[in-house]
mmCIF file with all atom_site columns, C-alpha atoms in Angstrom:
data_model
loop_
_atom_site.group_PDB
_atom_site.id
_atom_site.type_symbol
_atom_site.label_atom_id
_atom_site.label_alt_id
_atom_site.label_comp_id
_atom_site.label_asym_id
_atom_site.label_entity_id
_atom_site.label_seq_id
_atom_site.pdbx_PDB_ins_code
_atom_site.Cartn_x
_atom_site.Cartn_y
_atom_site.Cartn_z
_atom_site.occupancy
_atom_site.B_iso_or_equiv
_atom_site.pdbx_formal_charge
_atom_site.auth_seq_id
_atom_site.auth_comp_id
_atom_site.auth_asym_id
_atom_site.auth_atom_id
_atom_site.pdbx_PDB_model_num
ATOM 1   C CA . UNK A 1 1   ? 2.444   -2.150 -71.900 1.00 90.00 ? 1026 UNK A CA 1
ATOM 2   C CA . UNK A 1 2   ? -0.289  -0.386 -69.878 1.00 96.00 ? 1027 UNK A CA 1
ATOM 3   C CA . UNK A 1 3   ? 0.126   3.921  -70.995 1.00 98.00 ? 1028 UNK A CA 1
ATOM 4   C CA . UNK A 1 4   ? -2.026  7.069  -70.719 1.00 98.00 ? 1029 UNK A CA 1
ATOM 5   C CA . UNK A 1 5   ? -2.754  9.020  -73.575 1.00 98.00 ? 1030 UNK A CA 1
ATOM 6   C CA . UNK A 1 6   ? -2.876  13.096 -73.488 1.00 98.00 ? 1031 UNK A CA 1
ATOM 7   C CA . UNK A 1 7   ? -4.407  14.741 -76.503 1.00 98.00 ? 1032 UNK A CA 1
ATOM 8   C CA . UNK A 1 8   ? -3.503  18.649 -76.440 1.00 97.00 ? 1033 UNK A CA 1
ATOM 9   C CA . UNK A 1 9   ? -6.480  20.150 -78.295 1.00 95.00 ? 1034 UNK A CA 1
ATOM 10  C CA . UNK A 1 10  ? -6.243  23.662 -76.639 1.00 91.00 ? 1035 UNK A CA 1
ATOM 11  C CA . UNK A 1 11  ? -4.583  26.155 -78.925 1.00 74.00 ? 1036 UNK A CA 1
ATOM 12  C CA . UNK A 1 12  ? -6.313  28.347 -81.488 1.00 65.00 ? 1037 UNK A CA 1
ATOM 13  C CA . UNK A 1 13  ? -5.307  26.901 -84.538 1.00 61.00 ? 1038 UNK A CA 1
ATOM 14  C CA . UNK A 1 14  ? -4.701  30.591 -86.161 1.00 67.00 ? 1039 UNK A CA 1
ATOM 15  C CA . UNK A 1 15  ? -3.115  29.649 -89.264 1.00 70.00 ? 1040 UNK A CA 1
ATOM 16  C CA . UNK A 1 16  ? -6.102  27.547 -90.410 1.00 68.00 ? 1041 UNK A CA 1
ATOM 17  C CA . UNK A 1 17  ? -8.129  30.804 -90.221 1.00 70.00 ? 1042 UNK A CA 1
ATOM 18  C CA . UNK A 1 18  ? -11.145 28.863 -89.529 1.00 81.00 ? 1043 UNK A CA 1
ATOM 19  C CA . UNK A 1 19  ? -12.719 31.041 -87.185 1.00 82.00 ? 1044 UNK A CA 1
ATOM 20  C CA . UNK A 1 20  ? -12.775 28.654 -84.395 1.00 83.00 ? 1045 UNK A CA 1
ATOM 21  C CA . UNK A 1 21  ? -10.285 25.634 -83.003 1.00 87.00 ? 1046 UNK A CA 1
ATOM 22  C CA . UNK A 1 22  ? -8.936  23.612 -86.252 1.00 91.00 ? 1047 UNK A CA 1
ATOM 23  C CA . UNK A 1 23  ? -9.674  20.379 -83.884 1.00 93.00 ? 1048 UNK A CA 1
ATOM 24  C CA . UNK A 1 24  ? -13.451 20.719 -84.135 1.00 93.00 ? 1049 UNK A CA 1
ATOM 25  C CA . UNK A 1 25  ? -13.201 20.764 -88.140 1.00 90.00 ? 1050 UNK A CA 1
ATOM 26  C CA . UNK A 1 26  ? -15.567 18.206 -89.389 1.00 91.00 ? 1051 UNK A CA 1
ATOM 27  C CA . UNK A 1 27  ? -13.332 15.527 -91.549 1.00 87.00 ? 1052 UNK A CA 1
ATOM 28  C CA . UNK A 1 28  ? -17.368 13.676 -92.542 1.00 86.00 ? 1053 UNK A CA 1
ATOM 29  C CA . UNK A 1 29  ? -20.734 13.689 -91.818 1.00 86.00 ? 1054 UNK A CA 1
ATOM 30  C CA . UNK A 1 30  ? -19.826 12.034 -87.848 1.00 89.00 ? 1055 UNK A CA 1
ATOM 31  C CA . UNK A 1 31  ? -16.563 13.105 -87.151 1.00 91.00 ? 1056 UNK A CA 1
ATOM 32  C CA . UNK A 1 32  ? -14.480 15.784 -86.012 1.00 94.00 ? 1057 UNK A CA 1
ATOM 33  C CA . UNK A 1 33  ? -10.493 16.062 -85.829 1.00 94.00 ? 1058 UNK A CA 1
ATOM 34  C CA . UNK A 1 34  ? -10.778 15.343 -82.503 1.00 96.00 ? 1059 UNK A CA 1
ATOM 35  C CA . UNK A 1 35  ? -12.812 12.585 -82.609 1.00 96.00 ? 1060 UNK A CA 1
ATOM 36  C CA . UNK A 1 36  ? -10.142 11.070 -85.025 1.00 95.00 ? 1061 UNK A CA 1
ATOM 37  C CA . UNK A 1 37  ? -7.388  11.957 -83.000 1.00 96.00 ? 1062 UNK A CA 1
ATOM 38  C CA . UNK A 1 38  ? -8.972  10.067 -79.789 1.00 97.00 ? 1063 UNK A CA 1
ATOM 39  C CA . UNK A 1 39  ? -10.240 7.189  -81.765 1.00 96.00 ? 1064 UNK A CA 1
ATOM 40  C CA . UNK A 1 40  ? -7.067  5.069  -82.063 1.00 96.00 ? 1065 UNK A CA 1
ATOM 41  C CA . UNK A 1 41  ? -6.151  5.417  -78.591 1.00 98.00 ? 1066 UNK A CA 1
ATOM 42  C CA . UNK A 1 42  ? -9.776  4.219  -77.604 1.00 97.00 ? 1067 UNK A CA 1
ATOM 43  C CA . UNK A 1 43  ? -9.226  1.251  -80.064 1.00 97.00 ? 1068 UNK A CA 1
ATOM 44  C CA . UNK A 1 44  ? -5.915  0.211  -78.133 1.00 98.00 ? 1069 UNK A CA 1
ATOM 45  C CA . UNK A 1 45  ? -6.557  -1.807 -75.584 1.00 97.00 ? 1070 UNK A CA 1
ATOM 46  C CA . UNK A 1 46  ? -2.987  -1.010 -73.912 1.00 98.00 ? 1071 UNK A CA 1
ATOM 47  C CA . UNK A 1 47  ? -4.553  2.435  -73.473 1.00 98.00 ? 1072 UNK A CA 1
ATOM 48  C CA . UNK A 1 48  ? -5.905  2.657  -70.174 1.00 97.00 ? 1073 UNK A CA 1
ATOM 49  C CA . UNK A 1 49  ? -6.463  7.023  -69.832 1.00 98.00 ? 1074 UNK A CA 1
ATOM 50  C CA . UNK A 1 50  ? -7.287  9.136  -71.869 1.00 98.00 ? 1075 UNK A CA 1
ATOM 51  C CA . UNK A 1 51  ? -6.875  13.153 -71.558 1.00 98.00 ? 1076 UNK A CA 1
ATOM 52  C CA . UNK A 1 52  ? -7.892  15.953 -73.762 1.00 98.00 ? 1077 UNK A CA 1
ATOM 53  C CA . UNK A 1 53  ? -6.841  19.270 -73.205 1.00 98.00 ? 1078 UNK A CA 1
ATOM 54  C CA . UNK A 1 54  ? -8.747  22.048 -74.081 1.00 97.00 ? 1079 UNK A CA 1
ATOM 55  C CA . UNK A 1 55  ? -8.738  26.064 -73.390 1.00 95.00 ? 1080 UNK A CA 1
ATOM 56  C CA . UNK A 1 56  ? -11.016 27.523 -70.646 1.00 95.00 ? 1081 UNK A CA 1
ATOM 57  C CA . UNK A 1 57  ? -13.783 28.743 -73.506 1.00 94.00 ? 1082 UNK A CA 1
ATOM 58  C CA . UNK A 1 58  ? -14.107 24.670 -74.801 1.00 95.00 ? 1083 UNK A CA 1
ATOM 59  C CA . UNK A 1 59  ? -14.370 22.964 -71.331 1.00 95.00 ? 1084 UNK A CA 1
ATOM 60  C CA . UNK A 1 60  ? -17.944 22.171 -72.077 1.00 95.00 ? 1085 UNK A CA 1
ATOM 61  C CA . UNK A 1 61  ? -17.116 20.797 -75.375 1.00 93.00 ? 1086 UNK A CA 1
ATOM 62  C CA . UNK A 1 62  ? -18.756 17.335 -76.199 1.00 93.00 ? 1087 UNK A CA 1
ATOM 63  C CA . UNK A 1 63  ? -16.284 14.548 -76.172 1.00 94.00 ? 1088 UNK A CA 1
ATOM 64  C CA . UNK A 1 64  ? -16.755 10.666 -76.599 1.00 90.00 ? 1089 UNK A CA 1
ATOM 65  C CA . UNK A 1 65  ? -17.593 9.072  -73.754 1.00 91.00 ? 1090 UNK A CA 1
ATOM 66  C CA . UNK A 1 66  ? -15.477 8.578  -70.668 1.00 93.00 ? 1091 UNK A CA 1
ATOM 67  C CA . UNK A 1 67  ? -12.550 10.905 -71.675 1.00 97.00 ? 1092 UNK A CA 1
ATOM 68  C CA . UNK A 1 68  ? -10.625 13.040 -68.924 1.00 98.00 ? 1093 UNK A CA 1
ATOM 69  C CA . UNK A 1 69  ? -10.469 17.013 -69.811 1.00 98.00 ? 1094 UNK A CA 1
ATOM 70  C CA . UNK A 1 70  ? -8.073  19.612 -68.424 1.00 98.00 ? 1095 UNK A CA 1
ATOM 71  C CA . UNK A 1 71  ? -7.818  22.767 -69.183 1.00 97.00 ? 1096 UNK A CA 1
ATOM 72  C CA . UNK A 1 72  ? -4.628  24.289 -71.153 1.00 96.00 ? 1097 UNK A CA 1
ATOM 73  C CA . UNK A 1 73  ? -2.018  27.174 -69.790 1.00 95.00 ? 1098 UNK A CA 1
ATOM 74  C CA . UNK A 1 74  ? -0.168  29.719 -71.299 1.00 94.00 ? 1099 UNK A CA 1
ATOM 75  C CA . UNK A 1 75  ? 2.081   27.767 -72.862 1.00 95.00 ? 1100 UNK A CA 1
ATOM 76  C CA . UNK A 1 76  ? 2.090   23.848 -74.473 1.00 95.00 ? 1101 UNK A CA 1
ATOM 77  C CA . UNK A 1 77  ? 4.479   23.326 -71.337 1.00 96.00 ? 1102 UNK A CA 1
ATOM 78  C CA . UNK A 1 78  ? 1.744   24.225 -69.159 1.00 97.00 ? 1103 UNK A CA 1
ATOM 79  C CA . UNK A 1 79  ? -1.101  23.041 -71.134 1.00 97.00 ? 1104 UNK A CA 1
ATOM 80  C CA . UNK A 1 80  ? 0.544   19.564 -71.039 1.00 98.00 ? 1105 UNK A CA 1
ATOM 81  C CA . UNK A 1 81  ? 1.860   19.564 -67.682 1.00 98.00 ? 1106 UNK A CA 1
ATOM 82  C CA . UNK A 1 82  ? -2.076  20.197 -66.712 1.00 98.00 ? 1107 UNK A CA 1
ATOM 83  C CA . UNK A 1 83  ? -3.279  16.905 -68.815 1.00 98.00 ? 1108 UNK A CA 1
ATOM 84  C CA . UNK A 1 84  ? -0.461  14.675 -67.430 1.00 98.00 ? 1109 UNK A CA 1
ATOM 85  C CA . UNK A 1 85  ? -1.262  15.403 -64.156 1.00 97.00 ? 1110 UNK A CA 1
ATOM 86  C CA . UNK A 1 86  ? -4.432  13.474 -64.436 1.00 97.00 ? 1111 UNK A CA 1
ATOM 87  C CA . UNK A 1 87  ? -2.411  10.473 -65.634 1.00 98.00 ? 1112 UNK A CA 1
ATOM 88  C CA . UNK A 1 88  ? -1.959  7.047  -63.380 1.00 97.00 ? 1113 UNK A CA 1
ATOM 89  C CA . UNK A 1 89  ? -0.518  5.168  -65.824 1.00 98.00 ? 1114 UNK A CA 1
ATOM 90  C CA . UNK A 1 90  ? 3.336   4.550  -66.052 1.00 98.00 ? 1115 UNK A CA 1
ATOM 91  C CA . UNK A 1 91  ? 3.623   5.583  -69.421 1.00 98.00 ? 1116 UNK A CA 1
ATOM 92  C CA . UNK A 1 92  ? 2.087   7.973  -71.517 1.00 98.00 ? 1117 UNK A CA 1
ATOM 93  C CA . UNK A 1 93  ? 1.711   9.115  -74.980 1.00 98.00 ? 1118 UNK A CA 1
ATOM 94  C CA . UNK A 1 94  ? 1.289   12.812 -76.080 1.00 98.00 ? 1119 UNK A CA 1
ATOM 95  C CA . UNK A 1 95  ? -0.570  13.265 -78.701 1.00 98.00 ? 1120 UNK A CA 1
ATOM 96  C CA . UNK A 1 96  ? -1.854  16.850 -80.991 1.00 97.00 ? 1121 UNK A CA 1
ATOM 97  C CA . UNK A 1 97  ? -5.084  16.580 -81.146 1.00 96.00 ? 1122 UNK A CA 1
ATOM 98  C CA . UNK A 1 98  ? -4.706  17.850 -85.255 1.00 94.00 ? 1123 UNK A CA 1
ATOM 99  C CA . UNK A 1 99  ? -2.965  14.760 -85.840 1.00 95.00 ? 1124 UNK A CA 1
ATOM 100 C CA . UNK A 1 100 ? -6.065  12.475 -86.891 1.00 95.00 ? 1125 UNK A CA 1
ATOM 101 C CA . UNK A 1 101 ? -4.330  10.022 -89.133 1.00 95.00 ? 1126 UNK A CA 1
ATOM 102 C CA . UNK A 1 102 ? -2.116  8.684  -86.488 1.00 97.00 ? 1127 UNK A CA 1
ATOM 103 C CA . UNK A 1 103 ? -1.840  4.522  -87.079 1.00 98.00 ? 1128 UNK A CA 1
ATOM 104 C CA . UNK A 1 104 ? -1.722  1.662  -84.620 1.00 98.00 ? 1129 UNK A CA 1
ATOM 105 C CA . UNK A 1 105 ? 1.951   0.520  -86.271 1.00 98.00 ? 1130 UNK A CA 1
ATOM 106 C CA . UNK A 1 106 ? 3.518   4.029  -84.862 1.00 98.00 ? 1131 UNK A CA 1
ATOM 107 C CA . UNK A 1 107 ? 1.642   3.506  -81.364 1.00 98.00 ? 1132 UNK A CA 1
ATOM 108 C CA . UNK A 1 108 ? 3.378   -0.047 -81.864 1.00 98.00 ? 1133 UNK A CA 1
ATOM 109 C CA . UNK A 1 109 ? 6.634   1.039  -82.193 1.00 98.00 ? 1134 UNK A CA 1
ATOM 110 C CA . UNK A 1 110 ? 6.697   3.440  -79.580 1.00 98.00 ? 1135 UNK A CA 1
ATOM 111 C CA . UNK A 1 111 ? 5.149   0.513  -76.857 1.00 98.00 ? 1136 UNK A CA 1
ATOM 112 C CA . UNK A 1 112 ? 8.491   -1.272 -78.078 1.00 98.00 ? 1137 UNK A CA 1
ATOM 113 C CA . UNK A 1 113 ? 11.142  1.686  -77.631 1.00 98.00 ? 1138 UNK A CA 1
ATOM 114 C CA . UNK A 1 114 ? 9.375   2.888  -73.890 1.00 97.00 ? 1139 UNK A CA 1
ATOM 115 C CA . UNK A 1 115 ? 10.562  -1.207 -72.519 1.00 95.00 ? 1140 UNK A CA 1
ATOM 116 C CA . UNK A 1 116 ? 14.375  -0.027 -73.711 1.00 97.00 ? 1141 UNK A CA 1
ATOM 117 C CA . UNK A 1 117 ? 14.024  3.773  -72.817 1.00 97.00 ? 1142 UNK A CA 1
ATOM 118 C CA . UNK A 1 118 ? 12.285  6.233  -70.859 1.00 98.00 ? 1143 UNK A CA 1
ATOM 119 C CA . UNK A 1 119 ? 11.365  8.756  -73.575 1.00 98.00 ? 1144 UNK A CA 1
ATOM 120 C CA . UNK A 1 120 ? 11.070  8.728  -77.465 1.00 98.00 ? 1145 UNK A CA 1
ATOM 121 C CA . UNK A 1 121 ? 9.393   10.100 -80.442 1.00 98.00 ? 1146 UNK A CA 1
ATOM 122 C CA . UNK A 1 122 ? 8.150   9.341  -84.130 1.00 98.00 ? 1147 UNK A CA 1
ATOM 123 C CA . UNK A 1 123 ? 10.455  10.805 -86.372 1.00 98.00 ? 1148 UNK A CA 1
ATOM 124 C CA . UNK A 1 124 ? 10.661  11.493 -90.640 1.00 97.00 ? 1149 UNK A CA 1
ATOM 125 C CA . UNK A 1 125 ? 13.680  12.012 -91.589 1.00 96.00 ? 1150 UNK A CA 1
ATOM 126 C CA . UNK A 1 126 ? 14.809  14.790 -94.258 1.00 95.00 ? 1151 UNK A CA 1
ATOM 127 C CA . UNK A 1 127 ? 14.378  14.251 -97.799 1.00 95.00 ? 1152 UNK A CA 1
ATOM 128 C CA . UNK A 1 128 ? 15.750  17.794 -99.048 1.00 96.00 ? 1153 UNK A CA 1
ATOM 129 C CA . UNK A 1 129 ? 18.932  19.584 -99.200 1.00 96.00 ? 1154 UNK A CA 1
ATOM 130 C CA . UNK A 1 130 ? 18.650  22.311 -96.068 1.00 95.00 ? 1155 UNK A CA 1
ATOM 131 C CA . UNK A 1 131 ? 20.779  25.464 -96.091 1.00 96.00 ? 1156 UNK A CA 1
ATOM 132 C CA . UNK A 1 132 ? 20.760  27.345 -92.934 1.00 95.00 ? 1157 UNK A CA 1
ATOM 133 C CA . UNK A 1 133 ? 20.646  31.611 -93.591 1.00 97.00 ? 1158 UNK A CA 1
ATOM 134 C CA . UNK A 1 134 ? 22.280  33.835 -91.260 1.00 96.00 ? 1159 UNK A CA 1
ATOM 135 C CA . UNK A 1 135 ? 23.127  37.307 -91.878 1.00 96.00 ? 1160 UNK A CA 1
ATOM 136 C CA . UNK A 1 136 ? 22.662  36.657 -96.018 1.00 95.00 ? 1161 UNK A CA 1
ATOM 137 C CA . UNK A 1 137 ? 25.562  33.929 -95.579 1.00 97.00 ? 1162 UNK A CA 1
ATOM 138 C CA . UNK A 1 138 ? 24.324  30.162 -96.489 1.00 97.00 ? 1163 UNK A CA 1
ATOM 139 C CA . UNK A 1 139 ? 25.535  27.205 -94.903 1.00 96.00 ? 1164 UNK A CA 1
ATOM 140 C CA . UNK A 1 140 ? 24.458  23.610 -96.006 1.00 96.00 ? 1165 UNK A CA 1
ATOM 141 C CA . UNK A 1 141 ? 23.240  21.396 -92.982 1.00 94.00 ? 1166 UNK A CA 1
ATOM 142 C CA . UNK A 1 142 ? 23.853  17.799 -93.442 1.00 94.00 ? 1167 UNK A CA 1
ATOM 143 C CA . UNK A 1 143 ? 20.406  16.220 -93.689 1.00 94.00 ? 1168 UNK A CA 1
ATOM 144 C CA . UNK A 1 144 ? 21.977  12.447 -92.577 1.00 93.00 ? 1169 UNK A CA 1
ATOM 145 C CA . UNK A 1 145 ? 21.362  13.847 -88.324 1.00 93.00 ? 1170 UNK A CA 1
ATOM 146 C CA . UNK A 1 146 ? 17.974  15.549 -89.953 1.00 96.00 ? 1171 UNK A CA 1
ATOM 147 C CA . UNK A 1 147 ? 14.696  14.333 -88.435 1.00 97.00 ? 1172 UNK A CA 1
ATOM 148 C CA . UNK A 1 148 ? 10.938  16.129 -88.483 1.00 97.00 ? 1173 UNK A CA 1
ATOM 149 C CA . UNK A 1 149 ? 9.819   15.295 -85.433 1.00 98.00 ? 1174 UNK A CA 1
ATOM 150 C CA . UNK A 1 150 ? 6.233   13.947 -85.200 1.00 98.00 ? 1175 UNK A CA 1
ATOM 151 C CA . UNK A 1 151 ? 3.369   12.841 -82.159 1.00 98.00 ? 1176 UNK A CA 1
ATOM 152 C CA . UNK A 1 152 ? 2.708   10.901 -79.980 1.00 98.00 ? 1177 UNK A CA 1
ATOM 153 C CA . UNK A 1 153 ? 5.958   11.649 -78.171 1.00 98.00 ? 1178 UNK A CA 1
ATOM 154 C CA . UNK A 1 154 ? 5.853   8.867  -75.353 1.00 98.00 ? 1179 UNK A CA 1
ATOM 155 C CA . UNK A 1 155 ? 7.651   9.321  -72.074 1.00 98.00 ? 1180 UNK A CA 1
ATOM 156 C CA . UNK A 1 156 ? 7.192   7.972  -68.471 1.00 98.00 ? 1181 UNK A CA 1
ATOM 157 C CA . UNK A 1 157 ? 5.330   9.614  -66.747 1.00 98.00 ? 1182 UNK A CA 1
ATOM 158 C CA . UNK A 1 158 ? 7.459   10.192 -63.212 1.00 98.00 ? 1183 UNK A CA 1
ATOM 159 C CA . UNK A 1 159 ? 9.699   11.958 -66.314 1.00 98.00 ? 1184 UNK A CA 1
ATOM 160 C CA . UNK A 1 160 ? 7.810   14.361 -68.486 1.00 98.00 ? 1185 UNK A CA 1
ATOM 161 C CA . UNK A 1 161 ? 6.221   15.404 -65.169 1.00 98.00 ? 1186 UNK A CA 1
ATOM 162 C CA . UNK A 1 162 ? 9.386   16.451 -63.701 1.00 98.00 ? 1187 UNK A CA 1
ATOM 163 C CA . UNK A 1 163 ? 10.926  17.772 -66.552 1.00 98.00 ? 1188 UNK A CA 1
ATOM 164 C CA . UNK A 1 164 ? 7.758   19.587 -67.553 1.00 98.00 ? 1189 UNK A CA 1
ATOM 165 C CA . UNK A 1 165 ? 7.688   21.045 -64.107 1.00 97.00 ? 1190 UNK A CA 1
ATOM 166 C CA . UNK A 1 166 ? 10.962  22.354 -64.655 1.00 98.00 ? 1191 UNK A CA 1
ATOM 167 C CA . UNK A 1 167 ? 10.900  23.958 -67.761 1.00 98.00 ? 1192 UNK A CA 1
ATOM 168 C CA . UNK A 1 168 ? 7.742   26.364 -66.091 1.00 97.00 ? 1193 UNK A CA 1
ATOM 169 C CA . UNK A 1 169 ? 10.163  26.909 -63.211 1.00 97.00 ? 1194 UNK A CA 1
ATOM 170 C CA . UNK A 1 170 ? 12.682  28.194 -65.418 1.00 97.00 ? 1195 UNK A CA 1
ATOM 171 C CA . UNK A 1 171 ? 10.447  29.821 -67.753 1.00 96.00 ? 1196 UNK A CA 1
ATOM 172 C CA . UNK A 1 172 ? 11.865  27.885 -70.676 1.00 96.00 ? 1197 UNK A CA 1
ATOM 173 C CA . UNK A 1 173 ? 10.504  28.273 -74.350 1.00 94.00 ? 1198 UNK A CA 1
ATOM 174 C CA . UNK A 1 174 ? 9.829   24.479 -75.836 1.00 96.00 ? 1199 UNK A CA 1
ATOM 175 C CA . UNK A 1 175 ? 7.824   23.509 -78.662 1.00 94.00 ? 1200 UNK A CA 1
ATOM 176 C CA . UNK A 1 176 ? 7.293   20.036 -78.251 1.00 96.00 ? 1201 UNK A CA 1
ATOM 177 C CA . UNK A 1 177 ? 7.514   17.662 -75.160 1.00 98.00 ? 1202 UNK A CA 1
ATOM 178 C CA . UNK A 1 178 ? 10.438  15.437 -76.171 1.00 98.00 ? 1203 UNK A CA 1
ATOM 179 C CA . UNK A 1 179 ? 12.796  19.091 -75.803 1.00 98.00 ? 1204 UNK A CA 1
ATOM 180 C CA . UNK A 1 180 ? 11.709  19.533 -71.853 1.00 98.00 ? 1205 UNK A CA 1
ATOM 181 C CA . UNK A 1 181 ? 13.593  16.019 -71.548 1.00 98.00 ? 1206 UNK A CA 1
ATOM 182 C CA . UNK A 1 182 ? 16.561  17.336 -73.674 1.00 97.00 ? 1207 UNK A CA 1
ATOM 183 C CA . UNK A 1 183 ? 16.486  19.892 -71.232 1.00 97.00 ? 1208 UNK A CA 1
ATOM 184 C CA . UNK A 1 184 ? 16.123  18.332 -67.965 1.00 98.00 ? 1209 UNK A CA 1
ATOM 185 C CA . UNK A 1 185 ? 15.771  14.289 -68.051 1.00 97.00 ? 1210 UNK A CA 1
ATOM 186 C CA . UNK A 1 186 ? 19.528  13.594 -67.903 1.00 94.00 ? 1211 UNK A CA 1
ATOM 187 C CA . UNK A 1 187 ? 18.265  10.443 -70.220 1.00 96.00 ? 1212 UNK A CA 1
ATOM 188 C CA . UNK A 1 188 ? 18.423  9.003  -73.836 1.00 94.00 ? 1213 UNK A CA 1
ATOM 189 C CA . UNK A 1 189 ? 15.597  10.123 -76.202 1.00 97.00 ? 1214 UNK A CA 1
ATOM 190 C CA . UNK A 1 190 ? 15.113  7.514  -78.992 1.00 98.00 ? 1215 UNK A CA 1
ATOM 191 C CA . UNK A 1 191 ? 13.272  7.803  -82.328 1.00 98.00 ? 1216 UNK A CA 1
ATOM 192 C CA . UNK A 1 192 ? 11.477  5.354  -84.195 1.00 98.00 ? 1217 UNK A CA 1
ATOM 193 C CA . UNK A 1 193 ? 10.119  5.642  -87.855 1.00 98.00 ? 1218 UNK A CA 1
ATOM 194 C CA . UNK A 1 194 ? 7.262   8.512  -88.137 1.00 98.00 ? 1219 UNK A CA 1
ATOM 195 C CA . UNK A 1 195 ? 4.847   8.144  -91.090 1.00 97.00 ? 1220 UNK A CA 1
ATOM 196 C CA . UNK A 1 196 ? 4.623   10.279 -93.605 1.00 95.00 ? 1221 UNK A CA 1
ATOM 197 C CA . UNK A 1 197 ? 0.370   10.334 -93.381 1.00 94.00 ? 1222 UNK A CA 1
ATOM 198 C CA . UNK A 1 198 ? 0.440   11.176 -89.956 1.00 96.00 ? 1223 UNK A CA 1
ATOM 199 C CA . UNK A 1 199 ? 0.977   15.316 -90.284 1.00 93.00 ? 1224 UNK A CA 1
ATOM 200 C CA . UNK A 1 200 ? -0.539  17.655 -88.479 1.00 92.00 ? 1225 UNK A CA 1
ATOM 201 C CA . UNK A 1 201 ? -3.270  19.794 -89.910 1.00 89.00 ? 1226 UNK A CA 1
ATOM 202 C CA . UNK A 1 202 ? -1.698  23.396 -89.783 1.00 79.00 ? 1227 UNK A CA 1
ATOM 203 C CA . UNK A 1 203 ? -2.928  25.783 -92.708 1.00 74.00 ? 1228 UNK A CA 1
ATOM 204 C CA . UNK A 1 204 ? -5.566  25.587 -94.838 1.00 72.00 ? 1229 UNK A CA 1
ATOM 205 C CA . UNK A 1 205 ? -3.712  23.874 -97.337 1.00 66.00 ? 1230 UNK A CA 1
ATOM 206 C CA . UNK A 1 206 ? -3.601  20.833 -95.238 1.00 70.00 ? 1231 UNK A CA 1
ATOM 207 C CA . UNK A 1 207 ? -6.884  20.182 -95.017 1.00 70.00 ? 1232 UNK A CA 1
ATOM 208 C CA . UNK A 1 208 ? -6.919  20.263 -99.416 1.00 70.00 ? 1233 UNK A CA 1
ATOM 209 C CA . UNK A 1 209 ? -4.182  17.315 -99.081 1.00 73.00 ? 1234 UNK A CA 1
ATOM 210 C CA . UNK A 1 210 ? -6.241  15.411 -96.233 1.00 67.00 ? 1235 UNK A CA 1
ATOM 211 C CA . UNK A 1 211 ? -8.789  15.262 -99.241 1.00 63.00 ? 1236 UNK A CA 1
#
């Protein structure tokens, strides 16, 4: 199955309190998060686009050979809506570009899902007993419908487009991809199994557990 990936690379990675874009972090001597992040893709030979989005000040940034940029929005909505845009493929994969220990058997299993259904997502499900807090009055949330939702979040294309394109219309508030179709795609999302290894480098502490 012939997809597109998009690799959204453009926000400021605050939290790390690096001083610059968490994706640019050097994980050796050769290679960056980004560089990571990309790699797999580039290794896939189902993989036929590749897009990185970055903000306006990291447009000039160095990437490996042959990979699309476009520049990020306001919003992840916008940012991705600007990346997928570039895409020809049928399919594509959304990716965070401070995920770099994504695996080939995840990309695998969401090739599979997209030739049953037009959207779905890598998902972990919950371990721990959750209590939801309102107003100092606890309420335990049953963990069996629990999942932690991972990337790439794979879609076709015609779809996230659309729905995308919709949530900026309406000036919705999502904060991943998979919740513009829960929105506006009027189709099943599946999940398949996530991967516990494949977390996304947030606060400093992450980067002690990546070593």
């Amino acid at each position: 199955m012939k997809y597109a990936a998009v690799i959204v690379a453009a926000g400021s990675g605050s939290r790390m309190h690096l001083g610059y874009n968490k994706v640019f972090y050097m994980l050796d001597e050769k290679d960056r998060v980004i560089d990571r992040s990309i790699r797999l893709f580039q290794m896939d030979e189902d993989c036929e686009e590749i897009v990185v989005v970055l903000s306006h000040d990291e447009l000039d940034t160095a990437l490996p050979e042959g990979i699309m940029k476009a520049e990020g929005g306001k919003t992840r909505a916008e940012s991705v809506y600007h990346g997928v845009q570039k895409v020809h493929a049928p399919y594509v994969m959304i990716h965070d570009g401070a995920r770099p220990f994504l695996k080939q058997e995840t990309v695998d299993l969401l090739k599979e899902k997209l030739q049953k259904v037009d959207a779905c997502f890598p998902g972990i499900r919950e371990k721990d007993t959750l209590k939801e807090v309102r107003d100092g009055k606890v309420r335990t949330v049953d963990r069996e419908y629990i999942y932690h939702a991972q990337t790439p979040q794979a879609f076709k294309t015609a779809l996230i487009v659309d729905c995308l394109k919709k949530v900026m219309e309406n000036n919705d508030s999502v904060t991943d991809d998979i919740q513009a179709v829960e929105l506006y795609g009027n189709t099943e999302v599946a999940v398949v199994e996530g991967d516990e290894n494949n977390y996304k480098l947030t606060v400093r502490y992450d980067l002690e557990r990546m070593k």
